[in-house]
XYZ file of N, CA and C in Angstrom:
549
model
N 0.463 -1.045 0.051
C 0.011 -0.026 0.159
C 0.781 1.240 0.051
N 0.444 2.371 -0.694
C 1.234 3.345 -0.478
C 0.405 4.261 0.256
N 1.235 5.575 0.322
C 0.759 6.774 1.349
C -0.077 7.300 0.244
N 0.393 7.103 -1.028
C -1.129 7.910 -2.028
C -2.021 7.721 -1.923
N -2.600 6.788 -1.907
C -3.659 5.488 -1.445
C -4.518 6.390 -0.383
N -3.724 6.090 0.679
C -4.421 6.363 2.011
C -4.811 7.507 1.480
N -4.079 8.484 1.503
C -4.339 10.094 1.412
C -5.737 10.025 0.109
N -5.722 9.292 -1.040
C -6.498 9.503 -1.646
C -8.161 9.044 -1.152
N -8.136 8.383 -0.399
C -9.267 7.169 0.385
C -9.394 7.823 1.294
N -8.606 8.878 2.132
C -9.478 9.774 2.741
C -9.941 10.978 2.582
N -9.596 11.666 1.361
C -9.867 12.461 0.551
C -11.019 12.376 0.342
N -11.433 11.145 -0.428
C -12.824 10.701 -1.314
C -14.020 10.648 -0.244
N -13.245 9.771 1.020
C -14.242 9.895 1.853
C -14.721 11.205 2.584
N -14.025 11.702 3.027
C -14.472 13.298 3.629
C -14.451 14.270 2.611
N -14.146 14.424 1.339
C -14.337 15.072 1.049
C -13.301 16.454 0.791
N -13.258 17.542 -0.273
C -12.088 18.033 -0.108
C -11.628 18.867 0.870
N -10.091 18.966 1.228
C -10.037 19.589 2.291
C -8.572 20.526 2.140
N -7.955 21.304 2.929
C -6.566 21.756 2.943
C -5.921 20.398 3.581
N -4.511 20.859 3.132
C -3.715 19.747 3.551
C -3.160 19.740 5.091
N -3.957 20.369 5.782
C -3.507 20.855 7.318
C -5.270 20.132 7.701
N -5.804 20.033 7.059
C -7.173 19.446 7.534
C -7.423 17.783 7.530
N -6.494 17.480 5.537
C -6.429 16.293 5.450
C -5.889 15.806 6.762
N -4.485 15.970 6.977
C -3.078 15.563 7.685
C -4.201 15.375 9.102
N -5.113 15.914 9.492
C -5.618 15.984 11.092
C -6.413 14.590 10.805
N -7.463 14.601 9.244
C -8.413 13.594 9.086
C -7.364 12.325 8.936
N -6.264 12.271 9.062
C -5.492 10.864 8.861
C -5.145 10.662 9.569
N -4.640 11.487 10.424
C -4.456 11.183 12.122
C -5.099 10.343 12.619
N -6.628 11.120 12.547
C -7.718 10.213 12.976
C -8.236 8.994 13.092
N -7.667 8.494 11.345
C -8.258 7.638 10.981
C -7.250 6.457 10.696
N -6.392 6.577 9.447
C -5.936 6.142 8.424
C -4.178 5.657 9.194
N -3.949 6.830 9.486
C -2.634 6.825 10.589
C -2.673 5.598 11.533
N -3.910 4.755 12.032
C -4.152 4.015 12.546
C -3.184 2.393 12.200
N -2.861 2.825 10.755
C -2.853 1.075 9.865
C -1.593 1.439 8.849
N -1.712 2.983 8.622
C -0.737 3.770 8.038
C -0.339 5.107 7.793
N 1.012 4.251 9.104
C 1.623 6.080 9.500
C 2.131 6.548 8.522
N 2.497 8.328 8.427
C 2.813 9.255 8.075
C 2.735 10.245 8.716
N 3.918 11.139 8.215
C 4.323 12.364 9.474
C 3.458 13.634 8.142
N 3.485 14.283 8.571
C 2.805 15.735 7.914
C 3.632 16.108 7.043
N 4.991 16.251 7.309
C 5.791 16.480 6.558
C 6.020 15.222 4.941
N 5.510 14.061 5.177
C 5.276 13.310 4.136
C 3.849 13.669 3.020
N 2.987 13.772 4.252
C 1.801 14.320 3.124
C 1.955 15.366 1.972
N 2.090 16.165 2.655
C 2.498 17.664 1.601
C 2.775 17.048 0.115
N 4.612 16.779 0.065
C 4.892 16.220 -1.109
C 4.341 15.234 -1.885
N 3.409 14.431 -1.218
C 2.741 13.400 -1.414
C 1.156 14.127 -2.292
N 0.825 14.750 -1.647
C -0.510 15.819 -2.586
C 0.496 16.374 -3.180
N 1.552 17.448 -3.726
C 1.899 17.627 -4.843
C 2.221 16.828 -5.622
N 2.661 15.783 -5.526
C 2.572 14.421 -6.692
C 1.254 14.438 -7.146
N 0.341 14.104 -6.113
C -0.651 13.798 -6.805
C -1.866 14.886 -8.126
N -1.225 16.044 -7.199
C -1.585 17.391 -8.097
C -1.215 17.169 -9.573
N 0.568 16.759 -9.474
C 1.254 16.514 -11.120
C 0.113 15.358 -11.816
N 0.351 14.470 -11.047
C -0.158 13.019 -11.645
C -2.061 13.315 -12.206
N -2.966 14.342 -11.518
C -3.879 14.345 -11.374
C -5.061 13.760 -11.050
N -4.237 13.000 -9.986
C -5.119 12.197 -8.632
C -6.160 13.288 -7.999
N -5.533 14.348 -7.760
C -6.556 15.721 -7.197
C -6.208 16.793 -7.918
N -7.125 17.788 -7.993
C -6.879 18.867 -8.051
C -6.944 19.955 -6.907
N -6.208 21.535 -6.852
C -5.902 22.077 -5.901
C -6.430 23.314 -6.349
N -7.066 24.147 -5.749
C -7.400 25.141 -5.771
C -7.235 26.163 -4.490
N -6.971 27.736 -4.902
C -6.587 28.832 -3.817
C -7.752 29.279 -3.000
N -7.846 28.688 -1.707
C -8.917 28.990 -1.015
C -8.850 30.543 -0.368
N -7.813 31.277 -0.840
C -7.796 32.810 -0.632
C -7.197 32.725 0.986
N -7.561 34.251 1.487
C -6.691 34.232 2.713
C -5.327 34.487 2.992
N -4.720 34.795 4.149
C -4.028 35.261 4.074
C -2.627 34.345 4.135
N -2.482 32.859 4.545
C -1.856 31.750 4.807
C -1.332 31.130 3.389
N -2.426 31.684 2.237
C -2.108 30.715 0.949
C -2.947 29.494 1.227
N -4.171 29.297 1.937
C -4.169 27.972 2.226
C -4.977 27.169 0.334
N -4.742 25.721 0.150
C -5.313 24.984 -0.419
C -6.086 23.909 -0.136
N -6.947 23.963 -1.380
C -7.808 22.867 -0.921
C -7.873 22.278 -2.017
N -7.563 20.770 -1.755
C -7.453 19.410 -2.598
C -8.599 18.499 -2.882
N -8.661 17.941 -3.735
C -10.241 17.431 -4.182
C -9.645 16.445 -5.073
N -10.011 14.968 -4.595
C -9.940 13.562 -5.468
C -11.103 14.101 -6.862
N -9.946 13.346 -8.129
C -10.258 13.879 -9.412
C -10.723 12.000 -9.668
N -12.003 12.029 -10.764
C -12.386 10.666 -11.210
C -10.947 10.007 -11.288
N -9.868 10.537 -11.996
C -8.472 9.797 -11.639
C -8.279 9.105 -10.644
N -8.414 9.880 -10.037
C -7.863 9.368 -8.293
C -9.087 8.610 -7.719
N -10.458 8.693 -8.172
C -10.762 7.581 -7.721
C -10.843 6.393 -8.539
N -10.367 6.001 -9.788
C -9.956 5.321 -10.448
C -8.856 4.174 -9.684
N -7.894 5.253 -9.268
C -6.622 4.647 -8.687
C -7.575 3.782 -7.280
N -8.201 3.981 -6.385
C -8.651 3.681 -5.375
C -9.074 2.505 -5.724
N -10.277 2.652 -6.534
C -11.198 1.105 -7.171
C -10.076 0.406 -7.465
N -8.815 0.734 -8.251
C -8.352 -0.341 -8.974
C -7.364 -1.085 -8.112
N -6.848 -0.146 -6.880
C -5.827 -0.893 -5.534
C -6.528 -1.479 -4.892
N -8.398 -0.871 -4.745
C -8.784 -1.993 -4.012
C -9.477 -2.810 -4.298
N -9.512 -3.335 -5.854
C -9.671 -4.471 -5.988
C -9.107 -5.055 -6.827
N -7.718 -4.953 -6.852
C -6.941 -5.905 -7.295
C -6.134 -6.651 -6.822
N -6.321 -8.026 -7.727
C -5.480 -9.508 -6.775
C -4.208 -8.375 -6.628
N -3.632 -9.284 -5.270
C -2.636 -8.849 -4.827
C -1.686 -9.866 -3.926
N -1.274 -10.840 -4.869
C -0.313 -12.272 -4.573
C 0.327 -12.557 -3.561
N 1.233 -11.130 -3.065
C 2.241 -11.102 -2.218
C 2.162 -9.782 -1.551
N 1.969 -9.197 -0.336
C 1.815 -8.727 0.491
C 3.770 -8.597 1.604
N 3.869 -7.631 1.757
C 4.807 -7.388 2.287
C 4.942 -7.589 3.605
N 4.800 -8.322 4.443
C 4.605 -8.442 5.850
C 5.989 -7.943 7.351
N 6.081 -6.902 8.086
C 6.703 -7.098 8.340
C 5.875 -6.684 10.262
N 6.553 -7.677 10.891
C 5.370 -7.576 12.019
C 6.477 -7.612 13.327
N 6.533 -6.824 13.905
C 7.824 -7.326 15.095
C 7.195 -8.166 16.334
N 6.210 -8.386 15.883
C 5.784 -9.594 17.450
C 5.979 -11.061 16.850
N 5.897 -10.940 15.781
C 6.177 -12.335 14.545
C 7.735 -12.332 15.105
N 8.259 -11.401 14.694
C 9.822 -11.689 14.650
C 10.303 -11.881 16.528
N 9.785 -11.288 17.003
C 10.009 -11.589 18.447
C 9.599 -13.235 19.146
N 8.742 -13.384 17.956
C 9.126 -14.845 18.421
C 9.477 -15.623 17.950
N 10.269 -15.213 16.543
C 11.604 -15.632 16.168
C 12.725 -15.917 17.088
N 13.035 -14.593 18.010
C 14.219 -14.278 18.946
C 14.177 -14.604 19.884
N 12.677 -14.737 20.874
C 12.868 -14.670 22.274
C 13.486 -16.272 22.677
N 13.301 -17.241 21.962
C 13.808 -18.220 21.976
C 15.584 -18.353 22.449
N 16.295 -16.966 21.982
C 17.491 -17.382 21.860
C 18.133 -16.948 23.725
N 17.044 -16.021 24.024
C 16.875 -15.913 25.648
C 16.515 -17.101 26.681
N 17.521 -16.413 27.399
C 17.079 -17.874 28.787
C 15.589 -17.885 28.876
N 15.109 -19.196 29.531
C 13.543 -19.189 29.279
C 12.772 -18.270 30.418
N 13.418 -17.554 31.538
C 13.089 -17.171 32.335
C 12.704 -14.982 31.504
N 13.662 -15.138 30.999
C 13.901 -13.480 30.109
C 12.907 -14.027 28.962
N 12.768 -14.936 28.590
C 11.769 -15.070 27.406
C 10.757 -14.801 27.622
N 9.983 -15.703 28.763
C 8.853 -15.154 29.794
C 8.536 -14.193 29.737
N 9.755 -13.205 29.898
C 9.478 -11.581 31.027
C 9.176 -10.727 29.854
N 9.798 -11.372 28.678
C 9.588 -10.067 27.048
C 8.640 -10.476 26.787
N 7.758 -11.730 27.043
C 6.725 -12.523 26.207
C 5.196 -11.693 26.840
N 5.824 -11.609 28.227
C 4.859 -10.541 29.337
C 4.584 -9.335 28.714
N 5.771 -8.271 28.914
C 5.981 -7.373 28.305
C 5.062 -7.133 26.812
N 5.399 -7.855 26.064
C 4.633 -8.333 24.431
C 2.792 -8.243 24.895
N 2.686 -9.261 25.448
C 1.501 -9.288 26.184
C 0.768 -7.817 26.226
N 1.513 -6.901 27.379
C 1.072 -5.796 28.037
C 0.736 -4.623 27.041
N 2.167 -4.373 25.995
C 1.724 -3.974 24.633
C 0.602 -3.851 24.350
N 0.197 -5.468 24.026
C -0.854 -5.976 23.317
C -2.244 -5.267 24.134
N -1.956 -5.457 25.258
C -3.492 -5.221 26.395
C -3.411 -3.775 26.218
N -2.601 -3.332 25.964
C -2.668 -1.607 25.866
C -3.157 -0.858 24.694
N -2.960 -1.528 23.550
C -3.021 -0.720 22.136
C -4.728 -1.492 22.320
N -5.009 -2.306 22.554
C -6.491 -2.961 22.421
C -7.379 -2.020 23.176
N -7.001 -1.500 25.064
C -7.691 -0.594 25.198
C -7.725 0.527 24.247
N -6.977 1.211 23.759
C -6.804 2.576 22.860
C -8.008 2.245 21.579
N -7.810 0.968 21.592
C -8.442 0.422 19.731
C -10.467 0.661 20.635
N -10.242 0.003 21.934
C -11.987 0.210 22.030
C -12.388 1.157 22.821
N -11.923 1.895 22.901
C -11.642 3.658 23.187
C -12.037 4.007 21.602
N -11.411 3.787 20.947
C -11.661 4.369 19.271
C -13.152 3.568 19.166
N -13.292 2.874 19.230
C -14.519 1.982 18.951
C -15.611 2.593 19.104
N -15.877 2.974 21.066
C -16.738 4.207 21.273
C -16.862 5.056 20.421
N -15.669 5.641 20.120
C -16.001 7.158 19.693
C -16.984 6.965 18.303
N -15.944 5.860 17.434
C -17.188 5.275 16.048
C -18.430 5.261 16.247
N -18.277 4.389 17.040
C -19.583 4.152 17.577
C -20.628 5.421 17.863
N -20.334 6.389 17.953
C -21.335 7.168 19.122
C -21.395 7.837 17.733
N -20.225 8.496 16.271
C -20.914 9.307 15.628
C -21.056 8.642 14.119
N -21.623 7.241 14.416
C -21.779 6.776 13.578
C -23.557 6.204 12.834
N -23.306 6.782 11.435
C -25.288 6.577 11.544
C -25.639 5.186 11.137
N -26.755 4.767 11.177
C -27.363 3.347 11.634
C -27.133 2.867 10.175
N -27.311 3.532 9.027
C -27.348 3.046 7.690
C -25.916 3.351 6.456
N -24.841 3.610 7.515
C -23.681 3.460 6.882
C -22.564 2.820 7.459
N -21.761 2.531 7.304
C -20.315 2.129 7.592
C -19.696 3.090 7.893
N -19.158 3.560 9.152
C -17.527 5.198 8.690
C -17.006 4.531 8.455
N -16.101 5.390 7.587
C -14.660 5.321 7.346
C -13.527 4.227 7.967
N -13.544 3.801 8.144
C -12.449 2.483 8.851
C -12.673 1.507 9.521
N -14.631 1.685 9.223
C -15.019 0.365 10.408
C -14.375 -1.026 10.445
N -14.378 -1.148 8.893
C -13.882 -2.584 8.721
C -12.131 -2.904 8.828
N -11.191 -1.389 9.222
C -9.997 -1.499 9.487
C -10.171 -1.444 11.426
N -10.855 -1.063 12.087
C -10.960 -1.012 12.971
C -11.274 -2.337 13.730
N -12.237 -2.893 13.124
C -12.693 -4.596 13.563
C -11.462 -5.378 13.010
N -10.716 -5.476 12.126
C -9.480 -6.035 11.559
C -8.268 -5.645 12.910
N -8.339 -4.534 13.277
C -7.663 -4.477 14.286
C -7.887 -4.512 15.841
N -8.898 -4.845 16.288
C -9.652 -5.105 17.360
C -9.031 -6.601 17.069
N -9.293 -7.612 16.522
C -9.005 -9.042 16.581
C -7.990 -9.133 16.042
N -7.032 -8.314 15.271
C -5.950 -9.162 15.024
C -5.171 -8.907 16.558
N -5.301 -7.331 17.644
C -5.054 -7.295 18.475
C -4.863 -8.072 20.023
N -6.416 -8.962 20.081
C -6.817 -9.405 21.040
C -5.753 -10.973 20.684
N -6.070 -11.505 19.491
C -5.178 -12.548 19.425
C -4.063 -12.835 19.206
N -3.338 -11.029 18.815
C -1.653 -11.076 19.507
C -1.216 -10.561 21.028
N -2.654 -10.401 22.052
C -2.756 -10.288 23.213
C -2.585 -11.859 23.810
N -3.532 -12.856 23.109
C -3.801 -13.700 23.490
C -2.232 -14.747 23.361
N -2.043 -14.739 21.989
C -0.836 -15.391 21.498
C 0.408 -15.222 22.242
N 0.810 -13.564 23.064
C 2.225 -13.364 23.768
C 1.556 -14.047 25.461
N 0.194 -14.043 25.403
C 0.135 -14.398 26.962
C 0.454 -15.812 27.104
N 0.146 -16.834 26.253
C 0.134 -18.628 25.784
C 1.609 -18.245 26.028
N 2.250 -17.614 24.763
C 3.436 -17.979 24.730
C 4.503 -17.776 26.128
N 4.064 -16.732 27.108
C 4.445 -16.552 27.896
C 4.751 -17.590 29.357
N 3.236 -18.320 29.093
C 3.131 -19.450 29.900
C 3.737 -20.765 29.420
N 4.152 -21.010 28.442
C 4.647 -22.352 27.739
C 6.288 -21.951 28.202
N 6.598 -20.239 27.820
C 8.218 -19.729 28.463
C 8.181 -20.496 30.336
N 7.355 -19.677 30.643
C 7.441 -20.207 31.962
C 7.480 -21.229 32.576
N 6.326 -21.973 32.224
C 6.410 -23.336 32.800
C 7.978 -24.233 32.404
N 8.435 -24.212 30.623
C 9.481 -24.501 30.506
C 11.098 -23.982 31.268
N 10.728 -22.765 32.040
C 11.439 -22.221 32.876
C 11.481 -23.265 34.278
N 10.547 -23.368 34.753
C 10.215 -23.818 36.051
C 10.507 -25.510 36.143
N 10.462 -25.637 34.850
C 11.217 -27.574 34.499
C 12.319 -27.504 34.185
N 13.162 -26.061 33.984
C 14.349 -26.265 33.779
C 15.130 -26.080 35.537
N 14.440 -25.643 36.793
C 14.907 -25.073 37.477
C 14.524 -26.568 38.772
N 13.429 -26.981 37.966
C 13.499 -28.309 38.578
C 14.845 -29.489 38.509
N 14.704 -29.453 36.916
C 16.059 -30.363 36.606
C 17.309 -29.863 36.881
N 17.456 -28.895 37.677
C 18.944 -28.583 38.399
C 19.310 -29.079 39.772
């Protein structure tokens, strides 16, 4: 996925926006799954203007405020990306890497590392549950809000990762206790 698609989607859903407004909307939604800094957003907007994915209009005022709007070409990009077959997705998962590397630690240290991993996922889950309540409070009953399905995926994934970390820590604790008993 690219920042371009994430920005196009945010603009398409929320409608025309200044770069600042778009960055704020991005921070409150897509940034949970595709992180970008404001310093990355503005150059990407300029590229999207050059390629015709968005238009830009001077909104007037002393600060030179510009308003960006998705074009039909930009909407076509979103549709192509969302519906395209993607046989390979590069995945970087710090939790999975920890699952590989934690076995290099002594069992008691490995168990502690996995308890810390469990705590990180518990904290992330708590944040997602707060976000879910906020989304539910402002959702019209007849249409899903922007990001509802991504939030559902985040909740399910985070719960699974939390349980995985707890199960792994429990196994490592059992192994540590068995190792101590054998000595």
